[in-house]
mmCIF file of C-alpha atoms in Angstrom:
data_model
loop_
_atom_site.group_PDB
_atom_site.id
_atom_site.type_symbol
_atom_site.label_atom_id
_atom_site.label_comp_id
_atom_site.label_asym_id
_atom_site.label_seq_id
_atom_site.Cartn_x
_atom_site.Cartn_y
_atom_site.Cartn_z
ATOM 1 C CA MET L 1453 13.472 223.225 240.171
ATOM 2 C CA ALA L 1454 10.935 222.995 237.518
ATOM 3 C CA ALA L 1455 8.054 225.172 237.526
ATOM 4 C CA PRO L 1456 4.924 223.998 239.181
ATOM 5 C CA GLY L 1457 2.224 222.133 236.921
ATOM 6 C CA PHE L 1458 -1.594 221.086 237.174
ATOM 7 C CA LEU L 1459 -2.438 217.566 237.544
ATOM 8 C CA PRO L 1460 -6.049 217.040 236.606
ATOM 9 C CA ARG L 1461 -7.890 214.685 239.122
ATOM 10 C CA PRO L 1462 -8.385 211.831 236.645
ATOM 11 C CA TYR L 1463 -4.636 211.548 236.293
ATOM 12 C CA LEU L 1464 -3.949 211.140 239.963
ATOM 13 C CA GLN L 1465 -3.376 207.553 239.476
ATOM 14 C CA HIS L 1466 -0.235 208.388 237.184
ATOM 15 C CA LEU L 1467 1.447 209.487 240.348
ATOM 16 C CA LEU L 1468 1.140 206.195 242.195
ATOM 17 C CA THR L 1469 2.029 204.427 239.091
ATOM 18 C CA ALA L 1470 5.102 206.493 238.548
ATOM 19 C CA LEU L 1471 6.182 206.052 242.358
ATOM 20 C CA ALA L 1472 5.475 202.314 241.890
ATOM 21 C CA ALA L 1473 7.651 202.156 238.794
ATOM 22 C CA ALA L 1474 10.497 203.881 240.610
ATOM 23 C CA GLY L 1475 10.439 201.075 243.099
ATOM 24 C CA TYR L 1476 8.469 202.591 246.000
ATOM 25 C CA LEU L 1477 5.699 201.088 248.081
ATOM 26 C CA CYS L 1478 3.111 203.684 248.140
ATOM 27 C CA LEU L 1479 1.353 204.395 251.431
ATOM 28 C CA GLY L 1480 -1.264 206.883 252.059
ATOM 29 C CA PRO L 1481 -4.399 207.722 253.745
ATOM 30 C CA LYS L 1482 -7.228 205.202 254.036
ATOM 31 C CA VAL L 1483 -10.162 204.768 256.650
ATOM 32 C CA ARG L 1484 -9.723 202.036 258.879
ATOM 33 C CA ASP L 1485 -11.646 201.454 262.254
ATOM 34 C CA GLY L 1486 -12.999 204.946 262.062
ATOM 35 C CA ALA L 1487 -9.813 206.929 261.670
ATOM 36 C CA ILE L 1488 -7.723 208.036 258.694
ATOM 37 C CA VAL L 1489 -4.333 206.008 259.022
ATOM 38 C CA TYR L 1490 -1.477 205.350 256.408
ATOM 39 C CA LYS L 1491 -1.976 202.094 254.583
ATOM 40 C CA GLU L 1492 -0.665 200.478 251.419
ATOM 41 C CA LEU L 1493 -2.373 202.073 248.323
ATOM 42 C CA ASP L 1494 -3.228 199.923 245.336
ATOM 43 C CA SER L 1495 -4.778 202.656 243.428
ATOM 44 C CA ALA L 1496 -5.864 206.267 243.541
ATOM 45 C CA ASP L 1497 -9.420 205.045 244.321
ATOM 46 C CA ASP L 1498 -8.188 203.836 247.840
ATOM 47 C CA LEU L 1499 -7.941 207.522 248.949
ATOM 48 C CA PRO L 1500 -10.725 208.810 251.288
ATOM 49 C CA ARG L 1501 -12.628 210.739 248.838
ATOM 50 C CA GLY L 1502 -15.303 212.999 250.248
ATOM 51 C CA VAL L 1503 -14.237 212.078 253.852
ATOM 52 C CA HIS L 1504 -13.887 214.980 256.395
ATOM 53 C CA ASP L 1505 -12.884 214.812 259.984
ATOM 54 C CA HIS L 1506 -14.675 216.355 263.155
ATOM 55 C CA GLN L 1507 -12.075 216.943 266.045
ATOM 56 C CA GLN L 1508 -12.621 218.370 269.365
ATOM 57 C CA PRO L 1509 -10.815 217.900 272.654
ATOM 58 C CA GLY L 1510 -11.324 214.015 273.312
ATOM 59 C CA ALA L 1511 -13.171 213.603 270.145
ATOM 60 C CA TYR L 1512 -12.475 212.453 266.493
ATOM 61 C CA ARG L 1513 -15.169 211.525 264.210
ATOM 62 C CA LEU L 1514 -15.180 211.185 260.434
ATOM 63 C CA TYR L 1515 -18.052 211.798 257.977
ATOM 64 C CA ARG L 1516 -18.490 211.946 254.289
ATOM 65 C CA ASP L 1517 -20.282 213.948 251.642
ATOM 66 C CA GLU L 1518 -20.191 214.389 247.870
ATOM 67 C CA SER L 1519 -16.845 216.280 247.583
ATOM 68 C CA PRO L 1520 -14.389 215.009 245.096
ATOM 69 C CA ARG L 1521 -11.381 215.880 247.306
ATOM 70 C CA CYS L 1522 -9.294 213.329 248.860
ATOM 71 C CA PHE L 1523 -7.446 215.355 251.315
ATOM 72 C CA ALA L 1524 -9.971 217.439 252.960
ATOM 73 C CA TRP L 1525 -9.335 216.399 256.528
ATOM 74 C CA ALA L 1526 -6.648 217.664 259.163
ATOM 75 C CA ASN L 1527 -4.758 214.559 260.348
ATOM 76 C CA GLY L 1528 -5.265 211.161 261.859
ATOM 77 C CA PRO L 1529 -3.725 209.639 264.904
ATOM 78 C CA GLN L 1530 -0.696 208.738 262.797
ATOM 79 C CA ALA L 1531 2.116 210.803 261.698
ATOM 80 C CA LEU L 1532 5.339 209.796 259.945
ATOM 81 C CA LYS L 1533 7.104 208.594 263.363
ATOM 82 C CA PRO L 1534 5.840 205.011 263.298
ATOM 83 C CA LEU L 1535 7.470 204.619 259.768
ATOM 84 C CA LEU L 1536 10.792 205.686 260.956
ATOM 85 C CA PHE L 1537 11.149 205.219 264.533
ATOM 86 C CA ALA L 1538 9.572 201.760 264.838
ATOM 87 C CA PRO L 1539 7.048 201.098 267.858
ATOM 88 C CA ARG L 1540 8.982 198.006 268.573
ATOM 89 C CA GLU L 1541 12.316 196.514 267.167
ATOM 90 C CA ILE L 1542 15.122 194.355 267.646
ATOM 91 C CA LEU L 1543 18.392 196.211 268.007
ATOM 92 C CA TRP L 1544 20.757 193.252 268.644
ATOM 93 C CA THR L 1545 20.896 189.581 269.551
ATOM 94 C CA SER L 1546 23.621 187.917 271.595
ATOM 95 C CA ALA L 1547 24.555 184.364 272.029
ATOM 96 C CA ALA L 1548 27.101 182.463 274.207
ATOM 97 C CA GLY L 1549 30.371 181.402 272.233
ATOM 98 C CA SER L 1550 32.251 178.232 272.210
ATOM 99 C CA ASP L 1551 35.015 180.040 273.777
ATOM 100 C CA GLY L 1552 32.844 181.060 276.857
ATOM 101 C CA GLY L 1553 32.386 184.768 275.474
ATOM 102 C CA ILE L 1554 29.279 186.280 274.340
ATOM 103 C CA ASN L 1555 28.839 187.228 270.564
ATOM 104 C CA PHE L 1556 26.799 190.190 269.553
ATOM 105 C CA HIS L 1557 24.911 190.460 266.248
ATOM 106 C CA PRO L 1558 23.259 193.637 265.192
ATOM 107 C CA GLU L 1559 19.910 193.599 263.662
ATOM 108 C CA MET L 1560 19.367 195.937 260.929
ATOM 109 C CA PRO L 1561 15.699 196.626 259.391
ATOM 110 C CA GLU L 1562 14.603 195.866 256.141
ATOM 111 C CA ALA L 1563 14.312 199.400 255.012
ATOM 112 C CA LEU L 1564 11.943 199.124 251.861
ATOM 113 C CA PRO L 1565 11.569 202.275 249.641
ATOM 114 C CA ILE L 1566 8.493 203.859 250.709
ATOM 115 C CA ALA L 1567 6.556 206.741 249.168
ATOM 116 C CA VAL L 1568 4.046 208.505 251.689
ATOM 117 C CA ILE L 1569 1.267 210.467 249.932
ATOM 118 C CA GLY L 1570 -0.438 213.092 252.075
ATOM 119 C CA VAL L 1571 2.050 214.246 254.274
ATOM 120 C CA ARG L 1572 1.014 217.594 256.259
ATOM 121 C CA ALA L 1573 3.435 220.373 257.009
ATOM 122 C CA CYS L 1574 3.120 219.897 260.507
ATOM 123 C CA ASP L 1575 4.518 216.370 260.159
ATOM 124 C CA LEU L 1576 7.134 217.424 257.938
ATOM 125 C CA ALA L 1577 8.248 219.972 260.792
ATOM 126 C CA ALA L 1578 8.122 216.921 263.333
ATOM 127 C CA LEU L 1579 10.252 214.849 260.877
ATOM 128 C CA ARG L 1580 12.774 217.639 261.022
ATOM 129 C CA LEU L 1581 13.091 217.443 264.513
ATOM 130 C CA GLN L 1582 13.245 213.746 264.592
ATOM 131 C CA ASP L 1583 16.107 213.898 261.980
ATOM 132 C CA GLN L 1584 17.893 216.319 264.443
ATOM 133 C CA HIS L 1585 17.541 213.650 267.500
ATOM 134 C CA PHE L 1586 18.212 210.576 265.581
ATOM 135 C CA LEU L 1587 20.745 211.448 262.876
ATOM 136 C CA GLU L 1588 22.425 214.861 263.477
ATOM 137 C CA GLY L 1589 23.935 214.109 266.918
ATOM 138 C CA PRO L 1590 27.359 212.732 267.774
ATOM 139 C CA PHE L 1591 25.744 209.033 267.464
ATOM 140 C CA PRO L 1592 23.501 208.704 264.531
ATOM 141 C CA ASP L 1593 20.760 206.021 264.791
ATOM 142 C CA PRO L 1594 21.242 203.359 261.997
ATOM 143 C CA HIS L 1595 17.857 201.834 262.305
ATOM 144 C CA TYR L 1596 16.074 205.294 261.719
ATOM 145 C CA GLY L 1597 18.692 206.223 259.061
ATOM 146 C CA ALA L 1598 17.996 203.165 256.923
ATOM 147 C CA ARG L 1599 14.410 204.029 256.769
ATOM 148 C CA ARG L 1600 14.930 207.762 256.313
ATOM 149 C CA ARG L 1601 17.204 207.517 253.378
ATOM 150 C CA ASN L 1602 14.482 205.266 251.427
ATOM 151 C CA LEU L 1603 11.507 207.602 252.040
ATOM 152 C CA PHE L 1604 9.890 209.716 249.286
ATOM 153 C CA LEU L 1605 7.514 212.390 250.583
ATOM 154 C CA VAL L 1606 4.441 213.776 248.839
ATOM 155 C CA ALA L 1607 3.037 216.688 250.909
ATOM 156 C CA VAL L 1608 -0.386 218.083 250.750
ATOM 157 C CA HIS L 1609 -0.906 221.556 251.897
ATOM 158 C CA CYS L 1610 -3.889 221.724 254.451
ATOM 159 C CA THR L 1611 -6.923 223.481 253.665
ATOM 160 C CA HIS L 1612 -9.347 222.017 256.303
ATOM 161 C CA PRO L 1613 -7.846 222.605 259.584
ATOM 162 C CA ALA L 1614 -9.513 220.832 262.614
ATOM 163 C CA ALA L 1615 -10.714 222.845 265.703
ATOM 164 C CA THR L 1616 -7.823 221.201 267.348
ATOM 165 C CA CYS L 1617 -5.033 222.549 265.000
ATOM 166 C CA PHE L 1618 -2.784 225.245 265.841
ATOM 167 C CA CYS L 1619 0.287 224.933 263.475
ATOM 168 C CA ALA L 1620 0.067 228.580 262.361
ATOM 169 C CA SER L 1621 0.753 229.693 265.889
ATOM 170 C CA THR L 1622 3.860 227.318 266.003
ATOM 171 C CA GLY L 1623 5.060 228.456 262.528
ATOM 172 C CA ASP L 1624 4.896 224.863 260.969
ATOM 173 C CA GLY L 1625 1.865 225.073 258.659
ATOM 174 C CA PRO L 1626 -0.607 224.751 257.122
ATOM 175 C CA ARG L 1627 1.678 225.284 253.825
ATOM 176 C CA ALA L 1628 4.267 222.777 253.428
ATOM 177 C CA GLU L 1629 7.254 224.819 252.978
ATOM 178 C CA SER L 1630 10.088 222.474 252.837
ATOM 179 C CA GLY L 1631 11.195 218.807 253.481
ATOM 180 C CA PHE L 1632 9.048 217.252 250.816
ATOM 181 C CA ASP L 1633 9.859 215.656 247.275
ATOM 182 C CA LEU L 1634 6.619 216.693 245.875
ATOM 183 C CA ALA L 1635 3.856 218.923 247.241
ATOM 184 C CA LEU L 1636 0.170 219.042 246.149
ATOM 185 C CA ALA L 1637 -2.463 221.570 246.538
ATOM 186 C CA GLU L 1638 -5.793 220.098 246.278
ATOM 187 C CA LEU L 1639 -8.537 221.715 244.163
ATOM 188 C CA ASP L 1640 -11.715 220.292 243.176
ATOM 189 C CA GLU L 1641 -10.709 219.695 239.643
ATOM 190 C CA GLY L 1642 -7.010 218.550 240.478
ATOM 191 C CA PHE L 1643 -3.767 219.278 242.045
ATOM 192 C CA VAL L 1644 -1.201 222.094 241.695
ATOM 193 C CA VAL L 1645 2.095 220.076 241.677
ATOM 194 C CA THR L 1646 5.507 221.519 242.974
ATOM 195 C CA ALA L 1647 8.840 219.639 243.246
ATOM 196 C CA GLY L 1648 10.947 220.256 246.475
ATOM 197 C CA SER L 1649 13.894 217.847 245.679
ATOM 198 C CA PRO L 1650 15.909 216.640 242.683
ATOM 199 C CA LYS L 1651 14.088 213.169 243.290
ATOM 200 C CA GLY L 1652 10.762 214.862 243.114
ATOM 201 C CA GLU L 1653 11.851 216.955 240.110
ATOM 202 C CA ALA L 1654 12.538 213.711 238.267
ATOM 203 C CA LEU L 1655 9.174 212.428 239.171
ATOM 204 C CA LEU L 1656 7.462 215.543 238.144
ATOM 205 C CA GLY L 1657 8.773 215.030 234.592
ATOM 206 C CA GLN L 1658 6.667 211.649 234.364
ATOM 207 C CA LEU L 1659 3.271 213.196 235.083
ATOM 208 C CA PRO L 1660 0.868 214.247 232.564
ATOM 209 C CA LEU L 1661 0.888 217.910 233.726
ATOM 210 C CA GLU L 1662 -1.078 220.583 232.194
ATOM 211 C CA ALA L 1663 0.237 224.303 232.123
ATOM 212 C CA LEU L 1664 -0.795 225.959 235.612
ATOM 213 C CA ASP L 1665 -3.398 228.609 235.274
ATOM 214 C CA PRO L 1666 -2.753 231.612 237.484
ATOM 215 C CA VAL L 1667 -6.222 231.380 238.775
ATOM 216 C CA GLN L 1668 -5.584 228.036 239.791
ATOM 217 C CA GLN L 1669 -2.545 229.025 241.733
ATOM 218 C CA ALA L 1670 -4.457 231.805 243.268
ATOM 219 C CA THR L 1671 -7.276 229.754 244.356
ATOM 220 C CA ALA L 1672 -4.929 227.073 246.134
ATOM 221 C CA ASP L 1673 -2.982 229.941 247.824
ATOM 222 C CA GLY L 1674 -6.192 231.445 249.021
ATOM 223 C CA GLU L 1675 -7.324 228.312 250.586
ATOM 224 C CA ILE L 1676 -4.128 227.626 252.424
ATOM 225 C CA VAL L 1677 -4.371 231.368 253.830
ATOM 226 C CA ALA L 1678 -7.882 230.854 254.751
ATOM 227 C CA ALA L 1679 -6.956 227.616 256.793
ATOM 228 C CA ALA L 1680 -4.311 229.535 258.943
ATOM 229 C CA GLN L 1681 -6.983 232.090 259.528
ATOM 230 C CA ALA L 1682 -9.653 229.613 260.611
ATOM 231 C CA GLN L 1683 -7.621 228.035 263.224
ATOM 232 C CA GLN L 1684 -9.319 228.565 266.709
ATOM 233 C CA ARG L 1685 -6.272 227.583 268.856
ATOM 234 C CA ALA L 1686 -2.848 228.983 269.485
ATOM 235 C CA LEU L 1687 0.072 228.706 271.839
ATOM 236 C CA PRO L 1688 0.663 232.094 273.632
ATOM 237 C CA SER L 1689 4.278 232.053 272.246
ATOM 238 C CA ARG L 1690 6.670 230.032 270.228
ATOM 239 C CA ASN L 1691 9.320 230.098 273.219
ATOM 240 C CA LEU L 1692 7.523 229.297 276.588
ATOM 241 C CA ARG L 1693 10.767 227.978 278.090
ATOM 242 C CA ASP L 1694 11.314 230.806 280.684
ATOM 243 C CA GLY L 1695 7.523 231.072 281.677
ATOM 244 C CA LEU L 1696 7.353 227.498 282.218
ATOM 245 C CA PHE L 1697 10.407 226.910 284.301
ATOM 246 C CA ALA L 1698 9.491 229.990 286.309
ATOM 247 C CA ASN L 1699 6.228 228.401 287.309
ATOM 248 C CA LEU L 1700 7.175 225.016 288.412
ATOM 249 C CA HIS L 1701 5.071 225.141 291.502
ATOM 250 C CA HIS L 1702 1.880 226.837 289.792
ATOM 251 C CA PRO L 1703 -1.538 225.323 291.128
ATOM 252 C CA ARG L 1704 -2.400 224.480 287.500
ATOM 253 C CA TRP L 1705 -0.118 221.290 287.810
ATOM 254 C CA ASP L 1706 -2.455 219.839 290.619
ATOM 255 C CA ASP L 1707 -5.467 220.850 288.403
ATOM 256 C CA VAL L 1708 -4.578 219.247 285.373
ATOM 257 C CA ALA L 1709 -3.136 216.187 287.262
ATOM 258 C CA GLN L 1710 -6.825 215.743 288.528
ATOM 259 C CA ARG L 1711 -7.861 215.312 284.888
ATOM 260 C CA CYS L 1712 -4.972 213.449 283.302
ATOM 261 C CA LEU L 1713 -5.064 209.610 283.180
ATOM 262 C CA SER L 1714 -1.477 208.911 282.515
ATOM 263 C CA CYS L 1715 -2.635 206.998 279.784
ATOM 264 C CA THR L 1716 0.191 207.911 277.267
ATOM 265 C CA ASN L 1717 -2.028 208.635 274.488
ATOM 266 C CA CYS L 1718 -0.787 212.312 273.905
ATOM 267 C CA SER L 1719 3.032 210.974 273.747
ATOM 268 C CA SER L 1720 1.896 208.124 271.546
ATOM 269 C CA VAL L 1721 0.238 210.282 268.764
ATOM 270 C CA CYS L 1722 2.703 213.128 269.194
ATOM 271 C CA PRO L 1723 4.806 213.130 265.936
ATOM 272 C CA THR L 1724 8.034 214.294 267.926
ATOM 273 C CA CYS L 1725 8.093 212.418 271.123
ATOM 274 C CA PHE L 1726 10.999 209.893 270.912
ATOM 275 C CA CYS L 1727 11.099 208.363 274.612
ATOM 276 C CA HIS L 1728 11.757 204.597 274.382
ATOM 277 C CA ALA L 1729 12.754 201.686 276.690
ATOM 278 C CA GLU L 1730 15.113 198.952 275.910
ATOM 279 C CA THR L 1731 14.529 195.429 277.256
ATOM 280 C CA GLU L 1732 16.637 192.324 277.327
ATOM 281 C CA GLU L 1733 14.659 189.012 276.726
ATOM 282 C CA PRO L 1734 16.973 185.969 277.395
ATOM 283 C CA ALA L 1735 16.098 182.373 275.773
ATOM 284 C CA LEU L 1736 14.735 179.742 278.182
ATOM 285 C CA ASP L 1737 18.062 178.004 277.789
ATOM 286 C CA GLY L 1738 20.241 180.830 278.850
ATOM 287 C CA LEU L 1739 22.364 180.681 275.811
ATOM 288 C CA SER L 1740 21.085 183.576 273.725
ATOM 289 C CA SER L 1741 19.268 186.866 274.242
ATOM 290 C CA THR L 1742 17.431 189.401 272.340
ATOM 291 C CA HIS L 1743 17.668 193.143 272.895
ATOM 292 C CA SER L 1744 14.751 195.273 271.862
ATOM 293 C CA ARG L 1745 13.626 199.012 271.957
ATOM 294 C CA GLN L 1746 9.969 199.864 271.988
ATOM 295 C CA TRP L 1747 8.234 203.163 272.583
ATOM 296 C CA ASP L 1748 7.773 204.598 276.039
ATOM 297 C CA SER L 1749 6.457 207.488 277.776
ATOM 298 C CA CYS L 1750 7.269 209.932 280.506
ATOM 299 C CA PHE L 1751 3.772 209.389 281.858
ATOM 300 C CA THR L 1752 4.604 205.763 282.835
ATOM 301 C CA GLU L 1753 6.120 204.959 286.263
ATOM 302 C CA GLY L 1754 8.986 203.073 285.065
ATOM 303 C CA HIS L 1755 10.160 205.927 282.798
ATOM 304 C CA SER L 1756 11.680 207.634 285.873
ATOM 305 C CA SER L 1757 12.591 204.599 287.885
ATOM 306 C CA ILE L 1758 16.343 204.917 288.719
ATOM 307 C CA HIS L 1759 17.762 202.170 291.069
ATOM 308 C CA GLY L 1760 14.413 201.429 292.407
ATOM 309 C CA ILE L 1761 13.467 205.059 293.075
ATOM 310 C CA VAL L 1762 10.739 206.575 291.039
ATOM 311 C CA ILE L 1763 11.748 210.301 290.424
ATOM 312 C CA ARG L 1764 8.260 211.189 289.154
ATOM 313 C CA ALA L 1765 5.705 209.150 291.338
ATOM 314 C CA ASP L 1766 2.707 211.046 290.541
ATOM 315 C CA THR L 1767 0.663 212.236 287.506
ATOM 316 C CA ARG L 1768 1.452 215.809 288.516
ATOM 317 C CA LEU L 1769 5.032 215.513 288.055
ATOM 318 C CA ARG L 1770 4.652 213.418 284.915
ATOM 319 C CA TYR L 1771 2.300 216.000 283.162
ATOM 320 C CA ARG L 1772 4.961 218.787 284.145
ATOM 321 C CA GLN L 1773 7.805 216.905 282.820
ATOM 322 C CA TRP L 1774 5.920 216.443 279.415
ATOM 323 C CA LEU L 1775 4.889 219.939 278.945
ATOM 324 C CA THR L 1776 8.064 221.564 280.288
ATOM 325 C CA HIS L 1777 10.289 219.467 278.152
ATOM 326 C CA LYS L 1778 8.145 219.737 274.969
ATOM 327 C CA LEU L 1779 7.694 223.460 275.053
ATOM 328 C CA GLY L 1780 10.604 224.438 277.384
ATOM 329 C CA SER L 1781 13.833 222.493 277.307
ATOM 330 C CA TRP L 1782 13.563 221.424 273.635
ATOM 331 C CA HIS L 1783 14.868 225.060 272.930
ATOM 332 C CA ASP L 1784 17.978 224.179 274.736
ATOM 333 C CA GLN L 1785 18.375 220.918 272.882
ATOM 334 C CA TYR L 1786 17.055 221.591 269.400
ATOM 335 C CA GLY L 1787 16.668 225.271 269.089
ATOM 336 C CA ARG L 1788 12.958 225.405 269.095
ATOM 337 C CA SER L 1789 9.838 223.799 270.842
ATOM 338 C CA GLY L 1790 8.966 220.318 270.324
ATOM 339 C CA CYS L 1791 5.440 221.076 269.496
ATOM 340 C CA VAL L 1792 4.337 221.532 265.698
ATOM 341 C CA GLY L 1793 0.821 222.401 266.489
ATOM 342 C CA CYS L 1794 -0.862 219.119 264.955
ATOM 343 C CA GLY L 1795 -3.606 219.077 267.835
ATOM 344 C CA ARG L 1796 -3.348 215.276 268.007
ATOM 345 C CA CYS L 1797 -2.665 215.367 271.827
ATOM 346 C CA ILE L 1798 -5.919 217.323 272.313
ATOM 347 C CA ALA L 1799 -8.172 215.233 270.029
ATOM 348 C CA TRP L 1800 -6.766 211.879 271.293
ATOM 349 C CA CYS L 1801 -6.718 212.703 275.013
ATOM 350 C CA PRO L 1802 -9.757 210.662 276.642
ATOM 351 C CA SER L 1803 -10.013 213.679 279.210
ATOM 352 C CA GLY L 1804 -9.792 216.347 276.385
ATOM 353 C CA ILE L 1805 -6.897 218.125 278.065
ATOM 354 C CA ASP L 1806 -5.841 221.064 275.778
ATOM 355 C CA ILE L 1807 -2.147 221.744 275.685
ATOM 356 C CA THR L 1808 -2.711 225.199 274.469
ATOM 357 C CA ALA L 1809 -4.999 225.984 277.527
ATOM 358 C CA GLU L 1810 -2.572 224.522 279.934
ATOM 359 C CA ALA L 1811 0.552 226.298 278.686
ATOM 360 C CA ALA L 1812 -1.422 229.630 278.776
ATOM 361 C CA ALA L 1813 -2.839 229.006 282.303
ATOM 362 C CA VAL L 1814 0.921 228.307 283.581
ATOM 363 C CA CYS L 1815 2.790 230.913 281.740
ATOM 364 C CA GLY L 1816 0.040 233.463 281.986
ATOM 365 C CA GLY L 1817 0.052 233.252 285.968
ATOM 366 C CA ASP L 1818 2.218 235.349 288.469
ATOM 367 C CA HIS L 1819 2.983 232.005 290.486
ATOM 368 C CA VAL L 1820 6.649 231.132 291.107
#
């Protein structure tokens, strides 16, 4: 790969221009309804300059100052998941044939080439897990695959962790190590730019880069290290499988059930959760039907309904299912935890339930 270079801040627009010239629709962080979300970027001026986030259990707020930086925040409610695993989409349609049979017609998404600017290390780790689930099993998902092939990722190393972040304890940040096409380390005066793929290297050659000063590299590296050291939360271990399954009757499950609303916020904002439901919607004339997939959650009653019997009929069992799967049985399925330490489930939980505290309470006890 080409050596890293330095992109002065006034030249950031050249990155968006080069991506657009390569045929990509540019998405990046913008402020909407009091949150940072991925939206289409018309220019570099759309980026959230001087915007910072304050996150605590059950709390997310933005504030501004005079900082020139555009990426001085931890993360918003979105990750890459909605861009690849659509919240709702049609998988196929069916219609009655003239011969009395049923004809099925698969529906494929319009997978536009998309470049996402501002991707964080935790979300790259989550994308790796989503790839394992949707692409690397015996039955690859064509809808996910079509979008994934057309994705160009511009990562930004984290330097401003929220109080809810714990990616250092899961090994998934704050430095983006892999999975990106380009990576940016933001300084006040500009960006250290590194290529991570042949596509990224080709684009790197189109940018008006300056030679990288060793002081700039050292400053960028130091800020990333400081971000890891500043994190206030941590999971007690990267593999909690045995501790969780040894404590399925721990009283903490009853305790958390009194606080959990089963609202599904945690699984909706989680960048790795992939539960979904499939529904058949017949036309009024009975001659055609649409088969759709949409996000679901193990916190809903219908998720565990089998032949009229609800297997997990109360919140205690639903929260236990979510936590033991996320931090436990994912190791059996994917060789690692399903948590990347982004902290979204903590900030966006109306009750402020902290996954790190719940995991420590259950696995630290002597109950079996």
